[in-house]
Short mmCIF file of C-alpha atoms in Angstrom, two decimals:
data_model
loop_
_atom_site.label_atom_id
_atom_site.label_comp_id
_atom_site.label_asym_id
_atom_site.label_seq_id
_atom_site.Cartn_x
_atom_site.Cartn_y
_atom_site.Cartn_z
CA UNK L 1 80.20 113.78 92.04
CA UNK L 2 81.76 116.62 93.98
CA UNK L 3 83.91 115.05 95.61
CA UNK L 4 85.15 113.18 92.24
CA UNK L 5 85.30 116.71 90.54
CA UNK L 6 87.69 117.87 93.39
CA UNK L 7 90.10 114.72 93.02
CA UNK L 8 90.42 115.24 89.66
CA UNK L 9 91.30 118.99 90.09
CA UNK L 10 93.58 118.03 92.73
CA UNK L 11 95.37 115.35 90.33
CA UNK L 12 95.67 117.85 87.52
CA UNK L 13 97.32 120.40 89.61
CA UNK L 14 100.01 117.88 90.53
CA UNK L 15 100.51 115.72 86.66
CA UNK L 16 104.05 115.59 87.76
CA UNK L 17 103.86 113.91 91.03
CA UNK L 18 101.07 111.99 90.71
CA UNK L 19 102.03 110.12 87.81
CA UNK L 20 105.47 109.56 90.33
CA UNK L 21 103.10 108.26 92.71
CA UNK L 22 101.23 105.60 90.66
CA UNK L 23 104.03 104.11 89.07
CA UNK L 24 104.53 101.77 91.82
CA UNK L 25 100.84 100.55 90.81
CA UNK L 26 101.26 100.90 87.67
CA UNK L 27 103.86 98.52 87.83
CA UNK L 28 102.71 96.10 90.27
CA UNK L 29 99.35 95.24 88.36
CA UNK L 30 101.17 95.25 85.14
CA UNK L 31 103.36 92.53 86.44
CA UNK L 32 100.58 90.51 87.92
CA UNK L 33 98.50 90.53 85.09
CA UNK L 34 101.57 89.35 82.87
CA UNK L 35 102.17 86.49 85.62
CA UNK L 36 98.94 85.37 86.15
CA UNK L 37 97.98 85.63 82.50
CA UNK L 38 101.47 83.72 81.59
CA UNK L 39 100.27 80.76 84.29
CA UNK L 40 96.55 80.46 82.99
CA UNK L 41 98.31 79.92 79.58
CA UNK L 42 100.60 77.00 81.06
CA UNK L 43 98.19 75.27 82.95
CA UNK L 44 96.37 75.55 79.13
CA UNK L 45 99.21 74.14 77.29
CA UNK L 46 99.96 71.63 79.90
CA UNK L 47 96.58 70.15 79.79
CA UNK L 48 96.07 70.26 76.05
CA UNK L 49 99.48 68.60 75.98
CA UNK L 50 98.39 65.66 78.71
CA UNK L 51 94.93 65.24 76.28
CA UNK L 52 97.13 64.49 73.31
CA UNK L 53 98.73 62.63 75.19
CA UNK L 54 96.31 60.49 76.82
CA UNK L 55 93.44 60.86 74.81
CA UNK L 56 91.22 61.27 77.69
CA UNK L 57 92.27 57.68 79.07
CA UNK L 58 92.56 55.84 82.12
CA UNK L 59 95.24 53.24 82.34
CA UNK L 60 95.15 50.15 84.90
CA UNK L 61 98.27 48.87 86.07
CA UNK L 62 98.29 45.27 87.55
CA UNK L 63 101.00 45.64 90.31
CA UNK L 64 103.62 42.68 89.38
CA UNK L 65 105.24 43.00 93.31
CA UNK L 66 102.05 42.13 94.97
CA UNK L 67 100.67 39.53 92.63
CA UNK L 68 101.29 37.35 89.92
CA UNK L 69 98.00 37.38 88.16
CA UNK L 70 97.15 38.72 84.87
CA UNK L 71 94.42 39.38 82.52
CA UNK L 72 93.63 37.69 79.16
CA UNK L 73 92.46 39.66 76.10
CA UNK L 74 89.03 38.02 76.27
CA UNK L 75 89.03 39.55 80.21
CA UNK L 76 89.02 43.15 78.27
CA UNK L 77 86.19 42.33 76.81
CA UNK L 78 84.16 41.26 80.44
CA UNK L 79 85.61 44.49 82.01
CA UNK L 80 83.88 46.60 79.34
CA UNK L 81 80.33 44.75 79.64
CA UNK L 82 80.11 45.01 83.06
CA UNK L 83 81.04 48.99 83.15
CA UNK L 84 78.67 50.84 80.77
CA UNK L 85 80.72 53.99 80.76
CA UNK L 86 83.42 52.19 79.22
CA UNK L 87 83.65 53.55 75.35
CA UNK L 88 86.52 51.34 74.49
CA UNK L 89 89.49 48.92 76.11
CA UNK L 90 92.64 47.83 74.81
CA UNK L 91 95.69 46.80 75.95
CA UNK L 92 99.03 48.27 74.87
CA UNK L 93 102.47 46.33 74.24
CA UNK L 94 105.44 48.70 73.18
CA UNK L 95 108.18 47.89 71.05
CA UNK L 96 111.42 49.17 68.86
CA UNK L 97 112.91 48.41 65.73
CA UNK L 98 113.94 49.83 62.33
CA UNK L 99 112.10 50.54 59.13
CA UNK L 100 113.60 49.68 55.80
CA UNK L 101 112.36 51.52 52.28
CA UNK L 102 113.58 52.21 48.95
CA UNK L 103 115.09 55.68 49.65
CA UNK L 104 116.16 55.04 53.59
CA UNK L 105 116.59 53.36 56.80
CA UNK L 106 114.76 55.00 60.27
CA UNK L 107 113.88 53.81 63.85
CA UNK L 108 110.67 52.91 64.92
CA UNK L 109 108.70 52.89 68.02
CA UNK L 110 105.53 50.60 67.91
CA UNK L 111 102.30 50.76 69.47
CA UNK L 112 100.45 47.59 70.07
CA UNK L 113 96.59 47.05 70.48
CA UNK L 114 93.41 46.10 70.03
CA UNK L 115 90.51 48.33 67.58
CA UNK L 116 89.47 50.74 70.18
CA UNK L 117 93.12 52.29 70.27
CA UNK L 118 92.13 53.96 67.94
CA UNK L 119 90.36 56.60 70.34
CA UNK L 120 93.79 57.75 70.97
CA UNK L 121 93.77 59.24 68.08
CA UNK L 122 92.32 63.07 68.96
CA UNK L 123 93.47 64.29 65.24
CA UNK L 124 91.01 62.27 63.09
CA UNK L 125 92.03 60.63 60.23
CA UNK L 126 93.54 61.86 56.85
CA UNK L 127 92.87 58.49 54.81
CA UNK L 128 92.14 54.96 55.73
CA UNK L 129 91.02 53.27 58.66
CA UNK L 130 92.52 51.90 61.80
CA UNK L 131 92.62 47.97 62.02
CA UNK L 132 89.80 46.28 62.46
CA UNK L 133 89.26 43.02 64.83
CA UNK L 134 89.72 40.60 62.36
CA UNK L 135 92.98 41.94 61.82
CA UNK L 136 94.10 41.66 65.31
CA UNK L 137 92.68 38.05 65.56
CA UNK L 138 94.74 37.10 62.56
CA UNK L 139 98.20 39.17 63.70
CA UNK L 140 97.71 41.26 60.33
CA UNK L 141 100.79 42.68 59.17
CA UNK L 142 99.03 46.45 59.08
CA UNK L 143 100.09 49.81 60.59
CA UNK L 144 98.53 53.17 61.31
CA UNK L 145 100.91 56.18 61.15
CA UNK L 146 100.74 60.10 61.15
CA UNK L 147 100.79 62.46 58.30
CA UNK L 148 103.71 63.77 60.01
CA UNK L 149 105.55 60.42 59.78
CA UNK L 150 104.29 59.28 56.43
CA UNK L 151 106.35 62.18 55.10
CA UNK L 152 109.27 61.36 56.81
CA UNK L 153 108.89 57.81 55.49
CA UNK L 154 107.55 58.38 52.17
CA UNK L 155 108.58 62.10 51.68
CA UNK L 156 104.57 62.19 50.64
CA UNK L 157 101.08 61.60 53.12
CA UNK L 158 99.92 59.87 49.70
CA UNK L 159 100.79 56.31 51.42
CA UNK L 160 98.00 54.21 51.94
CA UNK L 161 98.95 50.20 50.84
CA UNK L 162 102.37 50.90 50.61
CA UNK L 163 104.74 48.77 52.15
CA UNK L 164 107.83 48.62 53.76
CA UNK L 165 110.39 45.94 55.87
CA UNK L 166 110.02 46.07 59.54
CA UNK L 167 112.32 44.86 61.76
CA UNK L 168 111.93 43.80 65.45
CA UNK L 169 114.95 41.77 67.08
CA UNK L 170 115.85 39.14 64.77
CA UNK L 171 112.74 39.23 62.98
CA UNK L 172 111.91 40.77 59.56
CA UNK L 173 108.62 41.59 58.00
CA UNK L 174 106.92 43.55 55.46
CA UNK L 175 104.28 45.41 56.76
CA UNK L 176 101.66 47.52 54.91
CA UNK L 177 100.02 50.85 55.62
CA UNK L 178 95.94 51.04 56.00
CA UNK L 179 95.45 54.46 57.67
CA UNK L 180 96.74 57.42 57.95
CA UNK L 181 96.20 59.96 61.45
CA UNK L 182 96.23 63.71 60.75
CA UNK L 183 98.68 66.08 62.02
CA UNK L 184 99.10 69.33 62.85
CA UNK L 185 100.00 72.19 60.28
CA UNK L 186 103.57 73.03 62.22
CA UNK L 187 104.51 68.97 62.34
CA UNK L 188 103.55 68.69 58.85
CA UNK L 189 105.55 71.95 58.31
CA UNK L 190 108.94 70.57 60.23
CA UNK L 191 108.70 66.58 58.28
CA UNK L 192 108.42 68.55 54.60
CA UNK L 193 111.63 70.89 56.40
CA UNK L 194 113.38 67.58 57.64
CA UNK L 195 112.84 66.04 54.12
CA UNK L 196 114.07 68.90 52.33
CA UNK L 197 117.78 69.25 54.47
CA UNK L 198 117.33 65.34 54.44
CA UNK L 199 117.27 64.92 57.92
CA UNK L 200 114.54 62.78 58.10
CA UNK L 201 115.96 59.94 58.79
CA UNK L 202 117.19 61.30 62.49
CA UNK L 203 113.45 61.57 63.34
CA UNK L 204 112.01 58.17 64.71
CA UNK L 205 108.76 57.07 63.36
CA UNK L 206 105.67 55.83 65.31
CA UNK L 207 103.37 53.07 63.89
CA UNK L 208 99.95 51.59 65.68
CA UNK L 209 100.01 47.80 64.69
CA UNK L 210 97.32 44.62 66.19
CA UNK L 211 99.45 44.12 69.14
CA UNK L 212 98.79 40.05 67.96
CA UNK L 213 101.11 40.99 65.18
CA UNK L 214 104.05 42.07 67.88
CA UNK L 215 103.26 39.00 70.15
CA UNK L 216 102.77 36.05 67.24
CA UNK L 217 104.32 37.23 64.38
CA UNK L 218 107.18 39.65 66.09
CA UNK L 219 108.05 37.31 69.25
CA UNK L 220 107.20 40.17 71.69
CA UNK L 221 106.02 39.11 75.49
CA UNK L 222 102.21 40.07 75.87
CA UNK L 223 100.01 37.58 76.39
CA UNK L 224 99.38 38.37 79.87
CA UNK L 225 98.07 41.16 80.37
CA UNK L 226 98.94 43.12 83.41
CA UNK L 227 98.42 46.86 82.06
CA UNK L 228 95.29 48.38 79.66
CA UNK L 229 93.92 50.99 78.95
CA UNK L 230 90.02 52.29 79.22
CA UNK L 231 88.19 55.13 77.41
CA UNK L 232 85.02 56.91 79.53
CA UNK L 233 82.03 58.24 78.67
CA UNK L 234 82.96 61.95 79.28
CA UNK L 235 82.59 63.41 82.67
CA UNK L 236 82.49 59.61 84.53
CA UNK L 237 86.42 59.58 84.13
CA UNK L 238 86.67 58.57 88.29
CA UNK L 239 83.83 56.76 88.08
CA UNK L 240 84.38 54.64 85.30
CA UNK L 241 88.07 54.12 87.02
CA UNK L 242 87.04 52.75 90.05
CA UNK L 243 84.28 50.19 88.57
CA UNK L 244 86.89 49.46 85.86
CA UNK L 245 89.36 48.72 88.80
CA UNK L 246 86.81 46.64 90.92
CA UNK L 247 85.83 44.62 87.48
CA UNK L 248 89.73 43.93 87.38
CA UNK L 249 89.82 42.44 90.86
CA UNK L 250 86.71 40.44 90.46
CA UNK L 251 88.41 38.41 87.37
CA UNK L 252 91.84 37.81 89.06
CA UNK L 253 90.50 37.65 92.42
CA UNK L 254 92.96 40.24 94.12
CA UNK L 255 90.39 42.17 96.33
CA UNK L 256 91.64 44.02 98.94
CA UNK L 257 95.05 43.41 98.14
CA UNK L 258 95.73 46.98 96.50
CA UNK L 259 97.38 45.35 93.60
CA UNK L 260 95.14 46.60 90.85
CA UNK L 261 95.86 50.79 90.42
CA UNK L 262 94.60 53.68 88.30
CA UNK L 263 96.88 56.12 86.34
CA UNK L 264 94.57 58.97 84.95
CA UNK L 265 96.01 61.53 83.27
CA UNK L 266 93.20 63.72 84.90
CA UNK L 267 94.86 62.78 88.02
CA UNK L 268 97.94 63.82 86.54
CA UNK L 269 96.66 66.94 84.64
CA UNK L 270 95.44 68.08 88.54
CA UNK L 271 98.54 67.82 90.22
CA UNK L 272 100.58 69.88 87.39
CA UNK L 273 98.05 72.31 87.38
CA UNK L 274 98.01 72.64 91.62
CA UNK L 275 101.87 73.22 91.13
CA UNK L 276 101.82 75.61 88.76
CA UNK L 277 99.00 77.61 90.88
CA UNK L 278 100.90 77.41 93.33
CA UNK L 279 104.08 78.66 91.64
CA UNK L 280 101.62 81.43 90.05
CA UNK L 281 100.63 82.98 92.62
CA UNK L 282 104.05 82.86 94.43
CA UNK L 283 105.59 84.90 91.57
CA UNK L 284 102.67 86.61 91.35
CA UNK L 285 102.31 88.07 95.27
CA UNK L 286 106.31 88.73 94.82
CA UNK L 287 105.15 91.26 91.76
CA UNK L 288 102.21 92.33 94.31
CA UNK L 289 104.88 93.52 96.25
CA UNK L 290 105.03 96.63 94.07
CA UNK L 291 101.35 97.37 94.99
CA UNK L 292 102.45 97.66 98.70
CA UNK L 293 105.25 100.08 97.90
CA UNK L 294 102.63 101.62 95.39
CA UNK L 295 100.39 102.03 98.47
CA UNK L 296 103.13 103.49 100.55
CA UNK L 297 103.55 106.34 98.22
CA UNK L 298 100.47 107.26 97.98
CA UNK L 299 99.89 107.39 101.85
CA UNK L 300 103.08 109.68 101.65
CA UNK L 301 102.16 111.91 98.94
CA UNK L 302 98.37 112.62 100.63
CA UNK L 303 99.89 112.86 103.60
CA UNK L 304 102.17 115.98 101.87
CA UNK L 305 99.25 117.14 99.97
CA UNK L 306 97.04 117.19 103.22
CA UNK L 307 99.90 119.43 104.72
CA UNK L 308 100.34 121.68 101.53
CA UNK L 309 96.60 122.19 101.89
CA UNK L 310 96.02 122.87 105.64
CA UNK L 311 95.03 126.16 105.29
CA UNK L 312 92.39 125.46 102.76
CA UNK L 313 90.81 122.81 105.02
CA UNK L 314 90.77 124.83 107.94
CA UNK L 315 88.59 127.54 105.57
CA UNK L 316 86.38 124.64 104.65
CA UNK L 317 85.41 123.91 108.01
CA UNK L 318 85.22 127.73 109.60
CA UNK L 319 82.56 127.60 106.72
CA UNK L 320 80.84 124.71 107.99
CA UNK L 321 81.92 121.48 105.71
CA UNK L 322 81.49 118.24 108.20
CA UNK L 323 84.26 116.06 108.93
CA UNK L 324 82.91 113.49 106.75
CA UNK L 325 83.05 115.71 103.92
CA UNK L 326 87.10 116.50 104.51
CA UNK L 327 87.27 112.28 104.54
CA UNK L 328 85.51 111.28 101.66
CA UNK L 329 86.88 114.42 99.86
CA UNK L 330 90.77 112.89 100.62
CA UNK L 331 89.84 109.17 100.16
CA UNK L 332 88.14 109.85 96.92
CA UNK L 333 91.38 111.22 95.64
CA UNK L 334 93.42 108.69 96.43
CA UNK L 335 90.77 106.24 95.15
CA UNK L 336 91.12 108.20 91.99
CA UNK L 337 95.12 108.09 91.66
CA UNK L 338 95.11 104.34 92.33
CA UNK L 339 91.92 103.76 90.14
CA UNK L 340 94.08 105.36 87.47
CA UNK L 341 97.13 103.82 88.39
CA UNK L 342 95.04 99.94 87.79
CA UNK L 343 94.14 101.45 84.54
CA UNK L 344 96.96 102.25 82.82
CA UNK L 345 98.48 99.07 84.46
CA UNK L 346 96.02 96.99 83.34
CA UNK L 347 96.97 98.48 79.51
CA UNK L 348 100.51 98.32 80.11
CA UNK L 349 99.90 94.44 81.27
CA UNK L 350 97.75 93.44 78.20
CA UNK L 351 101.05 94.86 76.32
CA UNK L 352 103.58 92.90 77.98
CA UNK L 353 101.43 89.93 78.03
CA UNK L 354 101.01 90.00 74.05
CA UNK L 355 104.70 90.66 73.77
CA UNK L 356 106.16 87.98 75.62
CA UNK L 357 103.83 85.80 74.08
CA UNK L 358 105.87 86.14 70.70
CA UNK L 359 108.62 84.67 72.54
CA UNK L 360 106.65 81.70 73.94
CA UNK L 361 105.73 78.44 72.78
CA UNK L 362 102.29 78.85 74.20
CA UNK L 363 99.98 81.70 73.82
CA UNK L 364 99.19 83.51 77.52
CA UNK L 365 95.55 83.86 78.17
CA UNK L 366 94.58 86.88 80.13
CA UNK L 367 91.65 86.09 82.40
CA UNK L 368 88.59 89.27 82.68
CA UNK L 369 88.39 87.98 86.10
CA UNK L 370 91.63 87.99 87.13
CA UNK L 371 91.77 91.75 85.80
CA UNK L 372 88.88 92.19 87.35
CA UNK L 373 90.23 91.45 90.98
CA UNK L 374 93.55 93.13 90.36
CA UNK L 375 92.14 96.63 89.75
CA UNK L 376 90.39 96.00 92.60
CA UNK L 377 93.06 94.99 94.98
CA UNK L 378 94.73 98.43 93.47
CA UNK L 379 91.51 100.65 94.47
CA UNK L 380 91.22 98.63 97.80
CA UNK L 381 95.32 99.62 98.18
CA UNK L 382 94.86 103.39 97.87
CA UNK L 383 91.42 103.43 100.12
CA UNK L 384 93.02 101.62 103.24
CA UNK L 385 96.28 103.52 102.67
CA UNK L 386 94.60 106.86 101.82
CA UNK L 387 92.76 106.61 105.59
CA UNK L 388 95.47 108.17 107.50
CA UNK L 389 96.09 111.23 105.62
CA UNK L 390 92.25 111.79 105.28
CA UNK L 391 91.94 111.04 109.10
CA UNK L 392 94.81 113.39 109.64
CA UNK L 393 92.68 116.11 107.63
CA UNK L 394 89.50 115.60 109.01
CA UNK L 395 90.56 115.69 112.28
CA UNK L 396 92.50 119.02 111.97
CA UNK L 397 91.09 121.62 114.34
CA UNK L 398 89.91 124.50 112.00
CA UNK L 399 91.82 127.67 114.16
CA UNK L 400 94.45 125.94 114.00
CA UNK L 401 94.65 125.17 110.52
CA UNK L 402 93.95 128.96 109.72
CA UNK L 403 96.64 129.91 111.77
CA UNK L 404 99.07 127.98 108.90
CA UNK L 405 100.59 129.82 106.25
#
């Protein structure tokens, strides 16, 4: 407590300077919190981005260049009794064309499955259902679409059984809406927006239909099956992969042929977030550069405050203080200054982090641990660089620090 009592007195005989003094650290842990709270908040958005995306599923490619086998839709169906950890199965077909209404004429991008693709759905729905198997067996002309899309189509989310004229190619059918998918507030916000400046038909509309109703009653290619997609229990996601994979080889007999291979947006979520760790804490040890220079100065200015107060150490120990006493005394100052430096760094980072948050499309998330280990990199800074001076002033021989004016 003594020796705290003497760094602060020290300090606030020198406001002037020592505030000089920790703005390097000020600075440097400011700017590292900002980074590294601007890269947790990435690595955030990226993988709530890949989960809307994905859904939380893993998609099996059947590589055309080393075989020309395929699945059947009734092979779906064996894959997901012989893996228990597979929730659902479906395979997906893609496909463009152009919607026709009363009021307008838009592009469309169609989705193609069977029943369980409706797990890519992470919104919930707003009304309605998603199509059920009978539907698929029969090709049903039926569609699932967004709240966001219905308004675009519709100029209302008030759509369920209404109809509209799809066409695919040289084909031409009416097609009727059974379910509707929430959306988020802001999409919702930006269709009404569209609708109002009538813009909406610049926006291209996304449907989920049986994909029976693309290949029979549209003329798309799908049949054979050489992509689908799984949904896992949570937590088995690799697991599930692999014995989905190995099911798949079984049934077209392609063991050991590496022509059967997972795409998991897990997979995919990892590597984006190893890239931008790595790009975080590039950025961020740049900024830590500033808490080198901050340590610098503060090695210089106890090394000019051990100087200024030679005289008073050399009293000290005539009068018997220990060496050890003369250390701690100097370390525990510069301790303090860079303890105070983290501090009002840490404040000035929270700042800055809020504020360039208002300018970004996702929200920065400051992690207490990563504060944490900053403020005490900063302490850890003015200790190792606060050793020489203090050695310096221990060491000084007391005549000859009395002889000093």
């Amino acid at each position: 407590m003594e020796y705290l009592k003497s760094a602060i007195s020290s300090i606030k005989q020198n406001k002037g300077r020592t505030f000089l003094t920790m703005l390097g650290i000020i600075i440097g842990i400011a700017s590292v919190i900002t980074i590294l709270s601007i890269g947790n908040g990435m690595k955030g958005y990226v993988n709530s981005s890949l989960d809307d995306m994905s859904a939380g599923g893993i998609t099996i490619n059947i590589d055309a260049k080393k075989t020309d086998r395929y699945l059947e839709s009734g092979d779906l169906q064996k894959i997901k009794e012989a893996v228990p950890e597979v929730l659902g199965i479906t395979n997906s077909l893609s496909a463009n064309g152009t919607i026709v209404t009363e009021r307008q004429e838009s592009n469309v991008g169609l989705t193609g499955g069977m029943p369980d693709i409706a797990r890519e759905n992470t919104e919930g729905m707003y009304s309605g259902r998603f199509f059920r198997q009978d539907e698929v067996d029969s090709g049903a002309a039926v569609c699932v679409l967004s709240q966001e899309d219905a308004i675009l189509l519709f100029y209302t989310d008030d759509v369920l059984e209404k109809s509209f004229t799809l066409n695919v190619g040289p084909k031409s059918l009416e097609c009727a809406v059974i379910g509707v998918t929430k959306s988020k507030d802001e999409e919702i916000k930006n269709a009404r927006e569209a609708v109002r400046k009538k813009e909406q038909a610049y926006y291209w509309i996304s449907l989920y239909v049986p994909y029976t109703f693309l290949t029979e009653k549209l003329g798309q290619a799908g049949d054979k099956i050489t992509s689908f997609k799984v949904y896992a229990t949570p937590g088995t996601a690799d697991e599930t992969a692999l014995k989905a994979k190995s099911a798949t080889e079984n049934i077209i007999d392609v063991r050991g042929e590496g022509a059967v291979q997972i795409q998991s947006f897990a997979s995919i979520a990892g590597a984006y977030n190893n890239i931008l760790n790595i790009v975080t804490l590039v950025v961020a040890l740049i900024a830590a550069i500033s808490l080198l220079v901050g340590g610098i100065g503060v090695m210089n200015i106890m090394t000019v405050t051990v100087t200024e107060r030679t005289r008073e150490i050399g009293i000290r120990k005539s009068l018997g203080a220990r060496t050890s006493y003369i250390l701690l005394q100097f370390l525990t100052e510069s301790a303090v200054i860079t303890l105070l430096g983290g501090m009002i760094g840490m404040l000035f980072g929270f700042i800055f982090t809020k504020v360039v948050g208002m300018f970004m499309s996702f929200p920065p998330i400051i992690s207490f641990s990563n504060v944490i280990l900053v403020v005490s990199i900063s302490i850890a800074d003015g200790l190792f660089f606060g050793i020489y001076p203090a050695r310096r002033a221990a060491r000084m021989d007391p005549i000859e620090a009395l002889r000093q004016d």
